[in-house]
Each structure stands twice: as structure tokens, then as C-alpha cells.
Tab-separated table of C-alpha atoms (C1' of nucleotides) in Angstrom:
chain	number	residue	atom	x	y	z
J	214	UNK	CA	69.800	108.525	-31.668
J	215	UNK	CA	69.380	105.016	-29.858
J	216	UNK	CA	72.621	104.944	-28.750
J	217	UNK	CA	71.409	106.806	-25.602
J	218	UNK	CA	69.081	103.815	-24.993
J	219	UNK	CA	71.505	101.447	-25.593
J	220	UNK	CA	73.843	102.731	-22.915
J	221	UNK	CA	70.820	102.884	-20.640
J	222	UNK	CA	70.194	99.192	-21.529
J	223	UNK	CA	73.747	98.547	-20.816
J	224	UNK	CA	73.640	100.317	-18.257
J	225	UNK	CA	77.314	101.304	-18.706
J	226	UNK	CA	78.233	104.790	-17.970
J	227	UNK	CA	81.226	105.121	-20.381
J	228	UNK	CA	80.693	102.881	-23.786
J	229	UNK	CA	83.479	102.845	-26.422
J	230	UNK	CA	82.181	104.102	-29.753
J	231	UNK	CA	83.219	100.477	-31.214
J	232	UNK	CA	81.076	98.545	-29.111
J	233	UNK	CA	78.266	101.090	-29.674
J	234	UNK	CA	78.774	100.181	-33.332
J	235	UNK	CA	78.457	96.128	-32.717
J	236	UNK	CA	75.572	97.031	-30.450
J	237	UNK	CA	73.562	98.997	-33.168
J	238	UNK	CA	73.564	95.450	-35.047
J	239	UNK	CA	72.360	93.629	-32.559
J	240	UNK	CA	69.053	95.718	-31.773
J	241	UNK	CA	66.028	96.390	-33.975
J	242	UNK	CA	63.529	99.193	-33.023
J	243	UNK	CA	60.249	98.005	-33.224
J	244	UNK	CA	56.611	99.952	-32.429
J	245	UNK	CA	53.953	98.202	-31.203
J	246	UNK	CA	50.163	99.164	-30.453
J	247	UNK	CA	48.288	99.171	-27.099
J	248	UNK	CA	46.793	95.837	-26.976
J	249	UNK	CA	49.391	93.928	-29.492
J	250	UNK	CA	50.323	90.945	-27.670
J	251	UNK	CA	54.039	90.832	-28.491
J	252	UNK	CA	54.836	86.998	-26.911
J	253	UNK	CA	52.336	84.331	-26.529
J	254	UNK	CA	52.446	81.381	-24.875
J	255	UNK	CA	54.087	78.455	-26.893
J	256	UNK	CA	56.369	80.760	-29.193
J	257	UNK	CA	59.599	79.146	-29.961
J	258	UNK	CA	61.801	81.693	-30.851
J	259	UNK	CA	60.800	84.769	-28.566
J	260	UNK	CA	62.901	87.718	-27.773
J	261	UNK	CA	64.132	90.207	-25.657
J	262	UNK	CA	62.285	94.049	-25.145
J	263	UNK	CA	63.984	96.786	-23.959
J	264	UNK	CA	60.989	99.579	-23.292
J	265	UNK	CA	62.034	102.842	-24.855
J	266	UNK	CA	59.064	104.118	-23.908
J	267	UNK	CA	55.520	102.776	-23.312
J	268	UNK	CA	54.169	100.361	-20.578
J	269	UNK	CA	54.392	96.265	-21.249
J	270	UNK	CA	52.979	93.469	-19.052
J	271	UNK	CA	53.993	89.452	-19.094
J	272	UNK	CA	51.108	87.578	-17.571
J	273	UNK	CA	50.332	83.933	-17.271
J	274	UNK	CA	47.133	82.054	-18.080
J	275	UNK	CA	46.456	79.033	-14.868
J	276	UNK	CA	44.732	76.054	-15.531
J	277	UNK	CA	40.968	77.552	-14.769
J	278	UNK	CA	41.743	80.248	-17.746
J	279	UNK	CA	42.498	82.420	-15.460
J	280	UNK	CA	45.116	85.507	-15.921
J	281	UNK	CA	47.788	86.324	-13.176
J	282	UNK	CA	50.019	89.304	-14.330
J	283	UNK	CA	54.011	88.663	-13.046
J	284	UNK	CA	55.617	92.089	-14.011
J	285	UNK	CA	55.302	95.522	-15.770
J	286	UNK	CA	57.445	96.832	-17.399
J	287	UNK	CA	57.711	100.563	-18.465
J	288	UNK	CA	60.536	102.371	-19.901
J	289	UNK	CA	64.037	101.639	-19.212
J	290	UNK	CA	63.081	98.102	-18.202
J	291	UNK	CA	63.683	94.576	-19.946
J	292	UNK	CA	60.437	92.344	-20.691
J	293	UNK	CA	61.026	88.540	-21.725
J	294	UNK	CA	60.077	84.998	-20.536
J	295	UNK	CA	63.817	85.162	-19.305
J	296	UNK	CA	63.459	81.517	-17.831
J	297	UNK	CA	61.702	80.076	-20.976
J	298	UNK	CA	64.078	82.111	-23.519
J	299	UNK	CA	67.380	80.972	-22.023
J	300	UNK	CA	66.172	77.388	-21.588
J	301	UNK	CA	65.477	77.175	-25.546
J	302	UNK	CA	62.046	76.110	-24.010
J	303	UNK	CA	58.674	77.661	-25.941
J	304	UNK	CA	57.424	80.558	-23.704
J	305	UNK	CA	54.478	80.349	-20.642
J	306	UNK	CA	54.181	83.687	-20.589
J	307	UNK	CA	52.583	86.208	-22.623
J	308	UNK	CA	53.680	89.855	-22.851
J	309	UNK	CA	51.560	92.590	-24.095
J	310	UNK	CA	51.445	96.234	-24.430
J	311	UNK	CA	49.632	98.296	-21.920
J	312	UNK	CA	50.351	101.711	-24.145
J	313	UNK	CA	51.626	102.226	-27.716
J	314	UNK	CA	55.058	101.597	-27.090
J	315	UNK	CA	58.444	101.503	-28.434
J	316	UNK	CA	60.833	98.783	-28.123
J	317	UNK	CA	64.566	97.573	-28.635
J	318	UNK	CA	64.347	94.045	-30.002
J	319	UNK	CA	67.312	92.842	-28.647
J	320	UNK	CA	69.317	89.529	-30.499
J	321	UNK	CA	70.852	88.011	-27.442
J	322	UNK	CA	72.920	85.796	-29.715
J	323	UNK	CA	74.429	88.420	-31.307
J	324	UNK	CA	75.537	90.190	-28.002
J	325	UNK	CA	76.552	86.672	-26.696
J	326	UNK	CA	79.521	86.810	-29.082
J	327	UNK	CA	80.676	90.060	-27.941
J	328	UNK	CA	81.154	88.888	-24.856
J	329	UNK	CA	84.528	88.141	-25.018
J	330	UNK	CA	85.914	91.356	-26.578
J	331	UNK	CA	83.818	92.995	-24.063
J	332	UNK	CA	83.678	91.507	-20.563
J	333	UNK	CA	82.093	95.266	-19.124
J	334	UNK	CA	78.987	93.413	-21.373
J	335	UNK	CA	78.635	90.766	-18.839
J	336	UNK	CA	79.044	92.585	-15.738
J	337	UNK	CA	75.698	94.874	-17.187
J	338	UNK	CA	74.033	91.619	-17.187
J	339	UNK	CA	75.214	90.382	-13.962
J	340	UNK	CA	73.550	93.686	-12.439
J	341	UNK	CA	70.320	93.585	-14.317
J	342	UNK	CA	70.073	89.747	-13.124
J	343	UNK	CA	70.566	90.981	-9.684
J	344	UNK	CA	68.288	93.862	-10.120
J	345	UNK	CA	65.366	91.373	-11.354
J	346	UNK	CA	66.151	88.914	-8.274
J	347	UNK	CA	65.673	91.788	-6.046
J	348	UNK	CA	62.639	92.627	-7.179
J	349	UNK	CA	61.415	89.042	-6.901
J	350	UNK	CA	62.808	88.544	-3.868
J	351	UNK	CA	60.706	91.780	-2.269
J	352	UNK	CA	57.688	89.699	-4.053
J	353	UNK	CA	57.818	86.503	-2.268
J	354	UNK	CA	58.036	87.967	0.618
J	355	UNK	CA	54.953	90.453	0.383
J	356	UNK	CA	52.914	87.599	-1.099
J	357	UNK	CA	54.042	85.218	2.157
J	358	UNK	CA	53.935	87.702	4.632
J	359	UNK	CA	51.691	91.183	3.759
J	360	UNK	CA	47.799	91.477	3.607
J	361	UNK	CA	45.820	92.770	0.519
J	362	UNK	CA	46.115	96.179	1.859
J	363	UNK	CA	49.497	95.879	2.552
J	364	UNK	CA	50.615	94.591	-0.423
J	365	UNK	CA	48.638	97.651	-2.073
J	366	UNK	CA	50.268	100.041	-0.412
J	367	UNK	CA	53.883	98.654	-0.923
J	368	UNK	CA	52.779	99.002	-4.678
J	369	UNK	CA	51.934	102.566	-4.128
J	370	UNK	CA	54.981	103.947	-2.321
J	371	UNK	CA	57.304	101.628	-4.727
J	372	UNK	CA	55.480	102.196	-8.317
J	373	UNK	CA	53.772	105.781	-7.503
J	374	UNK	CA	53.384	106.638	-11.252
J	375	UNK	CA	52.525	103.432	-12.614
J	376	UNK	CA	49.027	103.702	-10.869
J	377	UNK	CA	47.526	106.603	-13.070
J	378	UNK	CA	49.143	104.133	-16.216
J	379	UNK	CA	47.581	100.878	-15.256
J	380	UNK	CA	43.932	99.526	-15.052
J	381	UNK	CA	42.760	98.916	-11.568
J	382	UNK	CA	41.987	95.184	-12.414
J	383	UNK	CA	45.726	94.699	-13.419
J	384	UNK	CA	47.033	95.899	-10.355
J	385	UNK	CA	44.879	93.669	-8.452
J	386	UNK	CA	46.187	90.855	-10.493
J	387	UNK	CA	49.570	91.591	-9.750
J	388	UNK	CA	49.100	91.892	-6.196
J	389	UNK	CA	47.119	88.400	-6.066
J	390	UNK	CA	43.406	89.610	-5.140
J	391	UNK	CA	40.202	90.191	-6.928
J	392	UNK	CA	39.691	93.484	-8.731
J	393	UNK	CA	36.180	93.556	-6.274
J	394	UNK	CA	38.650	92.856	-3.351
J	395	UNK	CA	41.138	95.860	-4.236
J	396	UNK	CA	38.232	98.210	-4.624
J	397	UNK	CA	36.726	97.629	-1.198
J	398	UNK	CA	40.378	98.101	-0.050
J	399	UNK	CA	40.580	101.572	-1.426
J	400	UNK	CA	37.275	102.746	-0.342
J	401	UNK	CA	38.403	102.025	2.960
J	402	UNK	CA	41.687	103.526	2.745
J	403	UNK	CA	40.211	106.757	1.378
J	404	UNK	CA	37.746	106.690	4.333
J	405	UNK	CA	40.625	107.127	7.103
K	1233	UNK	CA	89.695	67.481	-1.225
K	1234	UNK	CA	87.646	70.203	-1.799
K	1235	UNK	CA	88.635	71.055	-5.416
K	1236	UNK	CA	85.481	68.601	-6.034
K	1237	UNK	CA	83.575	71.089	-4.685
K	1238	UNK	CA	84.449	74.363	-5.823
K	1239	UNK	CA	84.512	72.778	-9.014
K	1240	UNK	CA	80.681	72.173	-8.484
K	1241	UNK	CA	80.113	75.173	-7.296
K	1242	UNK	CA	80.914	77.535	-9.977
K	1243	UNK	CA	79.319	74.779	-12.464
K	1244	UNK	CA	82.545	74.132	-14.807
K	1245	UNK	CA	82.979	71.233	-16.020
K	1246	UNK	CA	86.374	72.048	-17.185
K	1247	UNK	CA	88.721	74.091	-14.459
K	1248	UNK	CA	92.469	74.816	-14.698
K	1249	UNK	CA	94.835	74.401	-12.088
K	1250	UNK	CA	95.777	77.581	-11.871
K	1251	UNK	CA	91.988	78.683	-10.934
K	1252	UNK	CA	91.813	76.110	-9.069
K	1253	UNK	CA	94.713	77.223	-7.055
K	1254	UNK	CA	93.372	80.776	-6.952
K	1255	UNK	CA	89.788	79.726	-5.420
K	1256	UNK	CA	91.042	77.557	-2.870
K	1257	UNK	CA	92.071	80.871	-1.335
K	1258	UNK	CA	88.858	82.099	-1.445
K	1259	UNK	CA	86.911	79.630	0.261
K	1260	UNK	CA	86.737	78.480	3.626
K	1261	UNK	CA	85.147	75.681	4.969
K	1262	UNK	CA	82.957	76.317	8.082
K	1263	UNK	CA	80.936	73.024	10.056
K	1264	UNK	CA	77.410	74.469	11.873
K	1265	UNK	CA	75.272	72.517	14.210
K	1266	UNK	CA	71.579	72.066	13.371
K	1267	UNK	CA	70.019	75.252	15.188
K	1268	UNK	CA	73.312	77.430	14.666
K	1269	UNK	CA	72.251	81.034	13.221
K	1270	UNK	CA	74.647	81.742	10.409
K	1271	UNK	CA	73.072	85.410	9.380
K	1272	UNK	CA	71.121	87.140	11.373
K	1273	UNK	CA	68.869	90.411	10.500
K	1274	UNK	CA	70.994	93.353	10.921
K	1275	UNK	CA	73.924	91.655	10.172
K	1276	UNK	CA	76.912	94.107	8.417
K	1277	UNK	CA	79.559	91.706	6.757
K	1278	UNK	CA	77.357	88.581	6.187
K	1279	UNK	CA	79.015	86.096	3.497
K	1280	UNK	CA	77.710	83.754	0.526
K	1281	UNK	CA	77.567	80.147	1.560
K	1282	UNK	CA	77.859	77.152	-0.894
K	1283	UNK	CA	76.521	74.084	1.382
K	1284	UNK	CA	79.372	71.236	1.109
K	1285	UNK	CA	76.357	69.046	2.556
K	1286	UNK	CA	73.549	69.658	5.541
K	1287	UNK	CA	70.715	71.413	5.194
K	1288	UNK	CA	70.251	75.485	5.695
K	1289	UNK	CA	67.213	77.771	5.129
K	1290	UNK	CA	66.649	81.506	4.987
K	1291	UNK	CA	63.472	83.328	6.397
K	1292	UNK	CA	62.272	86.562	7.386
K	1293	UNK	CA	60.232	87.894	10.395
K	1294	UNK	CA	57.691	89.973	9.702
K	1295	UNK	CA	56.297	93.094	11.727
K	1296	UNK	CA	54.056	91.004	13.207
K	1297	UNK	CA	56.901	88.763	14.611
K	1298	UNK	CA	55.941	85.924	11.957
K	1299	UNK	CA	58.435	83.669	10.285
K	1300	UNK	CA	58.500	83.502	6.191
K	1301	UNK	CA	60.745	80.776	5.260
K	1302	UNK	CA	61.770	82.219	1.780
K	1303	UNK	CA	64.086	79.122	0.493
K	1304	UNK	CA	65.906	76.072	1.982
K	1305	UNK	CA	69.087	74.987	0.969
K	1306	UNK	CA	70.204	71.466	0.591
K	1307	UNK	CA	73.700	70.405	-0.547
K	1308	UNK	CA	74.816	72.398	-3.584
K	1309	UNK	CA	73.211	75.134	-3.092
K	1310	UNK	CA	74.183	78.505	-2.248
K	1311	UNK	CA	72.664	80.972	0.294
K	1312	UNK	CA	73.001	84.565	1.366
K	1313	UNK	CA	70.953	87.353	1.578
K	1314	UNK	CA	71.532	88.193	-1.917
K	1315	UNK	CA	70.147	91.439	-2.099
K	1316	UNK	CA	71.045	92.921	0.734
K	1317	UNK	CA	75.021	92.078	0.188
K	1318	UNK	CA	75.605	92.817	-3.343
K	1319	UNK	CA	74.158	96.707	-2.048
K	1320	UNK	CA	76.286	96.626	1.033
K	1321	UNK	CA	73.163	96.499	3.307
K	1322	UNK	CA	72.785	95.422	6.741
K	1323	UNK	CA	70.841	91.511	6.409
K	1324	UNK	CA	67.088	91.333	6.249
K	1325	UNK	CA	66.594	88.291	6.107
K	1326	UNK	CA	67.591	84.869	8.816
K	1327	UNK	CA	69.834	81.869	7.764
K	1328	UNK	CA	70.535	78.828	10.052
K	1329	UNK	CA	71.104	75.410	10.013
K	1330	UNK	CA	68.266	72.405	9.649
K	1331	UNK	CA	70.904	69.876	10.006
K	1332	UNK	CA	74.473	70.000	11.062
K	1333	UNK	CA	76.166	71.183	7.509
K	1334	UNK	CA	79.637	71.723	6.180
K	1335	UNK	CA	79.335	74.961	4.010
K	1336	UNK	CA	81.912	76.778	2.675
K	1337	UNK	CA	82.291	80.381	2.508
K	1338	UNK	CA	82.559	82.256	-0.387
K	1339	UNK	CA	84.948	85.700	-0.622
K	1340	UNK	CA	82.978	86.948	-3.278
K	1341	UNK	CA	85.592	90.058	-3.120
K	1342	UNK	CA	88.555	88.044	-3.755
K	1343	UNK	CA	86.720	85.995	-6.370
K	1344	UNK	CA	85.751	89.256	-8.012
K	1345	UNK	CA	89.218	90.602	-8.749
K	1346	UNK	CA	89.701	86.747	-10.537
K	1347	UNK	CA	87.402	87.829	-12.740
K	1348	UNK	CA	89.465	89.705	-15.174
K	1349	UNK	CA	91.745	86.899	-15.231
K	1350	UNK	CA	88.889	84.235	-15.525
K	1351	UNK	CA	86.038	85.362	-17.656
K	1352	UNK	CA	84.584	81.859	-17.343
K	1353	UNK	CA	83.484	82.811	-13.427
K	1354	UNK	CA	81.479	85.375	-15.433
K	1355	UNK	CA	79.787	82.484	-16.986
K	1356	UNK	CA	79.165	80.977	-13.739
K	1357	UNK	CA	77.926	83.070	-11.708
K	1358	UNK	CA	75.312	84.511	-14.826
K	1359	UNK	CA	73.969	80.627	-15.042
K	1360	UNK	CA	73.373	80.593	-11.209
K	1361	UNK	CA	71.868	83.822	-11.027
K	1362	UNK	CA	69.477	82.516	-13.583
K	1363	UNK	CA	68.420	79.670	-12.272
K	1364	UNK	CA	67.871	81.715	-8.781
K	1365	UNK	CA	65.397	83.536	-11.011
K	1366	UNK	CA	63.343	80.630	-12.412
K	1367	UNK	CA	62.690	78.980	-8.622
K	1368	UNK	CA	61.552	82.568	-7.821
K	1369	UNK	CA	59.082	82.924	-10.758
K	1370	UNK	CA	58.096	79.782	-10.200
K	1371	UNK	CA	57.310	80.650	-6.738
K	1372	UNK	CA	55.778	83.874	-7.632
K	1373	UNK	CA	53.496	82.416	-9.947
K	1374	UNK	CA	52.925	79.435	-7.409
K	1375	UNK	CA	51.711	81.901	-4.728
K	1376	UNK	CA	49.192	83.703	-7.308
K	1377	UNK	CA	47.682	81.272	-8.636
K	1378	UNK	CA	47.647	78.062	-6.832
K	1379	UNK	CA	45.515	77.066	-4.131
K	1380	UNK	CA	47.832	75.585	-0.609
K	1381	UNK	CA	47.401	71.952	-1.696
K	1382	UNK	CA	48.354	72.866	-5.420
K	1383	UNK	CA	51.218	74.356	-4.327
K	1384	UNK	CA	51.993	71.551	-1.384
K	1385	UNK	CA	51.614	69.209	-4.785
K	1386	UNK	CA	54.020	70.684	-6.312
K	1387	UNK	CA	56.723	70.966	-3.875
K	1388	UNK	CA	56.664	67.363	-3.203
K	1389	UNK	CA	57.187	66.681	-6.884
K	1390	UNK	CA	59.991	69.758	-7.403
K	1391	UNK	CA	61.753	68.535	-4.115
K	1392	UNK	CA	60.296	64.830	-3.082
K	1393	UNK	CA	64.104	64.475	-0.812
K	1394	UNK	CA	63.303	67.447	1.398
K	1395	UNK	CA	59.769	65.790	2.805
K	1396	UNK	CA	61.485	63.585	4.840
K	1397	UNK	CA	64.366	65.986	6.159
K	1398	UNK	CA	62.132	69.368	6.864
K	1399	UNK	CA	59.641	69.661	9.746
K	1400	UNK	CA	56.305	69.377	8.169
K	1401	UNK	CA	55.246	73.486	9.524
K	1402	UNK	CA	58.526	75.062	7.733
K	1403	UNK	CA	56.967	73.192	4.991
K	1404	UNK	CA	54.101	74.897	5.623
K	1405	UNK	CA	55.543	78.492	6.217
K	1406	UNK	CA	57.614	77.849	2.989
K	1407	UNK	CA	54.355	77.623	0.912
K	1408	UNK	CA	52.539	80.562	2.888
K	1409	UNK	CA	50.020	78.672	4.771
K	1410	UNK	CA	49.736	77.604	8.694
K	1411	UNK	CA	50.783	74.143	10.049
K	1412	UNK	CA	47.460	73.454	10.704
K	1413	UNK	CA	46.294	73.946	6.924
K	1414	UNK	CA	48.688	71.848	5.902
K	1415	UNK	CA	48.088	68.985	8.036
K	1416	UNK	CA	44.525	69.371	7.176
K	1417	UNK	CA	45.263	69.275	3.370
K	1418	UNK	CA	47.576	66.091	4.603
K	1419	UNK	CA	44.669	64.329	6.090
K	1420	UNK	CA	42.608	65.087	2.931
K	1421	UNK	CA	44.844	63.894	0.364
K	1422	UNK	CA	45.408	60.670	1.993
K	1423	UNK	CA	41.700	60.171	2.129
K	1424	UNK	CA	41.578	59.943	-1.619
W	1471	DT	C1'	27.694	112.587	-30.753
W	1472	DT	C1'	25.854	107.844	-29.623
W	1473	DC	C1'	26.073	103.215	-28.513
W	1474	DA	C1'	28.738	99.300	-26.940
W	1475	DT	C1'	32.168	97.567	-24.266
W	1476	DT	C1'	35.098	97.703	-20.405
W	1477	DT	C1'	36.132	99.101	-15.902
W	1478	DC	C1'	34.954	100.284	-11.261
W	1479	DT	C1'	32.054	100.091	-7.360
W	1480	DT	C1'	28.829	98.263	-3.976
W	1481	DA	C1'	26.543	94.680	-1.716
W	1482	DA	C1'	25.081	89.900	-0.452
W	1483	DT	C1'	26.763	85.554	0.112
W	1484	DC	C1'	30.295	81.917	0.463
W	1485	DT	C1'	34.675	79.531	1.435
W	1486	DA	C1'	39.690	78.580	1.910
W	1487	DG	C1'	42.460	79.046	5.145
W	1488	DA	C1'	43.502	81.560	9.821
W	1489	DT	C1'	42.943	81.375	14.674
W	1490	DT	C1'	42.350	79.197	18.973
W	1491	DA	C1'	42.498	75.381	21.734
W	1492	DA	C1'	43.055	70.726	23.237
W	1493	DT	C1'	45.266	66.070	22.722
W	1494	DG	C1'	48.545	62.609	21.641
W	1495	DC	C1'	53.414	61.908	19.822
W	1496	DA	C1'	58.236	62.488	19.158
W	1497	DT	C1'	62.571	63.915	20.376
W	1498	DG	C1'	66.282	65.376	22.825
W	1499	DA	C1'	68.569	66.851	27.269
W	1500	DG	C1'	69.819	65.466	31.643
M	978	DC	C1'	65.032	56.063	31.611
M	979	DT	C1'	62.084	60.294	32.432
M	980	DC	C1'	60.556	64.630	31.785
M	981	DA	C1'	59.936	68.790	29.082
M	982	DT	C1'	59.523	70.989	25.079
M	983	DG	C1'	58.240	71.166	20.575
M	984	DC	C1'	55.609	68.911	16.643
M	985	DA	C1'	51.543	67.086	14.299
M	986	DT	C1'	46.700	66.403	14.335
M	987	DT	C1'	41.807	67.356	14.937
M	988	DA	C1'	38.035	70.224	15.675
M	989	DA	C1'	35.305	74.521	16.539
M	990	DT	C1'	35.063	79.037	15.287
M	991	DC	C1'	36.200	83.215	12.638
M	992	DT	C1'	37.577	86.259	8.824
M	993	DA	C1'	39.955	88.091	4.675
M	994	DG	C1'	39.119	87.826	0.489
M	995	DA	C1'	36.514	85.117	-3.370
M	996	DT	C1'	32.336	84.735	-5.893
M	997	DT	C1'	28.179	86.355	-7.858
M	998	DA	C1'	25.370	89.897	-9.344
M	999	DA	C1'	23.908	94.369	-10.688
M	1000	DG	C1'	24.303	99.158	-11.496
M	1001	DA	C1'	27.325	103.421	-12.461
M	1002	DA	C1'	31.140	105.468	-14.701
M	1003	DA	C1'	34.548	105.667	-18.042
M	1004	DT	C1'	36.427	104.621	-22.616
M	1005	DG	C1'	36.453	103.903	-27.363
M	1006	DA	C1'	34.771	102.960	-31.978
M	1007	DA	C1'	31.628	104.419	-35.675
DNA sequence: TTCATTTCTTAATCTAGATTAATGCATGAG
DNA sequence: CTCATGCATTAATCTAGATTAAGAAATGAA
């Protein structure tokens, strides 16, 4: 029954039953628990999540100990320390699970050397790329330009049913202010 | 003369001459003056532009009428607005010249129907996209968790050639703070 | 259920960086 | 060369959001 998430992975409409097959070797189901930290900082050989279903977060740890959450990820998206991963470089990121969750451990190796019998394989990753840069994009440019409020807001109308999912603190830390910050900005809001 | 380029640009080490043939009809090469607007908000068929050499930089404005430089780019790099052409958009975002530049423009139509024919620009373009991704979660994480003279720091050591060539306030919009800030945090670090 | 641990809220301060404003310097156009 | 416009600096205020602290509400384990 995972071929249904692999196509969603893939994010290929039509998928030839042969690839399927190579994919099916190339993915390992895994379940983890809310609170299992699935990739720490440091790991060497980390890996790929697709989210069947559950919520994930990848967070980093500054200098002062402090903990700045960079994306969630709930199902149907990809969690890694992409940068980290691809440079054979140990990870600065940890990702953890927000919810019991299950996951696609994906072997990017593996896929790697389908590539050539299946070129659709890299276009899927070309759009996923594009899809992350977009997202990052529409960060830098909230963080630059948009006040606490706004920034909360933009989370609200973008990520409507993440809220009831995620701690208040988290989302805070995500949008770069104190959880004691992001609660006087809802009081307010709920005033007007 | 330009082969050198393109070659550079799609980051082969190895091309054949029959690509090489094929690109050259998908470039061509444009000279701006410093100050020239080369994508402006709004803007329907905006292009991809690999900077031969020169200096460009994108940035928004915001509702408030505020600039937000989001990137500059120096010789080999390439700038668009990413986003907002790969989804057919009209241009959110501002690119124009810091110095007088020789860019060329990308057909990233024509180079997509090479793309059966030359897997390898697959490659390519997946190892740019990439390393688009790690300057933006570098900036990401930059802009949550660094104070404006941490993250000043670091952009002199990431890009110690662009001091000299970039007005100090884009240097300052680029990192999210005012001119003034900055040349405070100047006067500061020199003390010490 | 009960107790312990987080999370959320409110409030009093504090501070990094914004705003405003004035001055001296560059730089580029004529 | 000269003038005008924009750039960098300094300084006086102001403010969004941080910090600290404490109590209330929710959550979870035993």
C-alpha cells in the first residue's frame, strides 16, 4: 500500500509499475514516537523523511543554547538537513517528531542510480527543490520586511491547520520572537 | 568566446561540442549600466540572468514602500525571480545593476527541450538549485538567531570582495537592519 | 484521580535597533 | 571646476520586542 505515497513523494502523476518496483527498494517505513529526535546534530550518515503522516520539526541550537525551529514538516512533506546531507558534511540540524508519526526513510543513493533509466526521477526533484526555495524565499522576506504580528498572521492564512497541531512556543520560534512576545500579540489581535 | 562561460555556468567540467553548439543558441549576451532596472515588479516575461561580470542585486518593496535587498549577484552568479517564473507569475521582486555588467540571458525554454537530449543539464541545474538553498538557510537561520553585528560578521567573512563594491546601507538592508545601525555597529567594532 | 511538568498568559522592566534630525563627505553631472 | 544629490556618521529620542518573574491553565505520567 505505499506505493500511493511513493507517487505522492514523486510527485509523478503516472509511474510505471517497474519503477514503482525499484522504488519499493529504496524506501523503508519507519514509526517514530512524539518526542523521538530522529537527526541530531553531528550525525554522519543522516537521511531523508518523507512524512506519511504525523508532524516533524528540524531546529537548530545557536551558540547561547538557544533553539530556533527552521521548518515543519507534516504529511506529504520531505524533512532532512538537505544542505548538510548532500555536502557529506555531519548534520546542524536536529529533526524531531512533533506527533507519533510515520515516515518513508528514503536511500537517496539508491534512487541516485535510477536516475538514468528514469530522467521523470529528476525532474520530481527539480520541482520539490523549487518548491523548498519558494518557501524560503517567502521567509527571508517576512523576516526582512514584516513585524511580529505580521509575520503571525502570514503563518495563519498560509499554515491554518498546523496551529491547532503545534505548541504556541514553537510557532513563536519559527517566526523569530519570544513565546511572551507572540502571546501579547494574540491578546491584542483577539481584542479588535 | 563565450563557450568559457556557459561552460561555467551550467558547472560541467566536461561539455561536448555538440551542447555546446546547442546552448550558444540559447543565450544572449546583454551589457547594463550601473542603475539600469533589468526586472521590475509586475513584470510578465522576465528572464534568468547568469552575470558574465558586474554586479546585480534583487530586492523587494514592501507595503510600506521599504526596500529588502534579498541577494546580490556578483560574477557567476545567476539571478531571476525564481519563484515567480518557474509558476508563470508576474515579478515580485526588483533586479538592477550595482555596476555596469555583461550578463547573459538564459532561454530556460529552449534549454528545457535540451534536456532530453542532455541529461547532464539535469545535473546542473539540481547542483545550483541546491546551493541556492544553503545561502537561503543560511540566511534564514542568520536572521533568527543572530544579533545585526553577528550577522554583519558574518557577511564580511562569507563575502569579504563585496565590502568594497556595495554601498555600505544595501549592506545594511541586505542584513535587515537600518544604515544607521550599521554604521553604529561600524564605529563599535573598530573601537575594539 | 493526583501530582508534576510544561505551556500560556500577564505584567514590570530593559535594550537592540528604529526613527528623526543634523553635519560633513563623496561622487557624478554639467 | 562647482554644485547638487546621495552617502555615511553621530547623537537624541522612541519603541517593538526581549528579559525576568510569577501565577494560571493544560497535559501527562503514575
Amino acid at each position: 500500500m505505499s506505493y500511493l505515497y511513493l507517487t505522492d513523494f514523486l510527485n509523478l502523476k503516472e509511474i510505471s509499475s517497474d519503477l514503482q518496483q525499484e522504488l519499493q527498494t529504496c524506501i523503508q517505513v519507519k514509526e517514530v514516537k512524539k518526542g523521538e529526535i530522529i537527526i541530531s546534530k553531528g550525525d554522519l550518515k543522516h537521511k531523508k523523511f518523507y512524512v506519511r503522516n504525523g508532524l516533524l520539526r528540524s531546529y537548530i541550537i545557536d551558540s547561547k543554547g538557544r533553539e530556533h525551529i527552521y521548518m515543519f514538516a507534516p504529511e506529504g512533506w520531505v524533512v532532512s538537513d538537505l544542505v548538510s546531507l548532500t555536502g557529506n558534511q555531519p548534520a546542524i540540524m536536529f529533526v524531531d517528531a512533533l506527533e507519533d508519526s510515520t515516515l518513508e526513510v528514503i536511500d537517496d543513493e539508491r534512487i541516485w542510480k535510477l536516475k538514468d533509466r528514469f530522467p521523470e526521477l529528476m525532474t520530481s526533484e527539480s520541482d520539490r527543490m523549487l518548491r523548498r526555495i519558494a518557501v524560503l524565499q517567502q521567509r527571508v522576506i517576512m523576516l526582512l520586511s514584516a513585524s511580529a504580528q505580521e509575520r503571525y498572521e502570514a503563518f495563519l492564512t498560509k499554515y491554518p491547520d498546523l496551529i491547532q497541531r503545534i505548541p504556541q512556543k514553537m510557532i513563536a520560534s519559527y517566526l523569530g520572537v519570544t513565546p511572551e512576545a507572540l502571546s501579547k500579540i494574540r491578546a491584542n489581535m483577539s481584542k479588535s
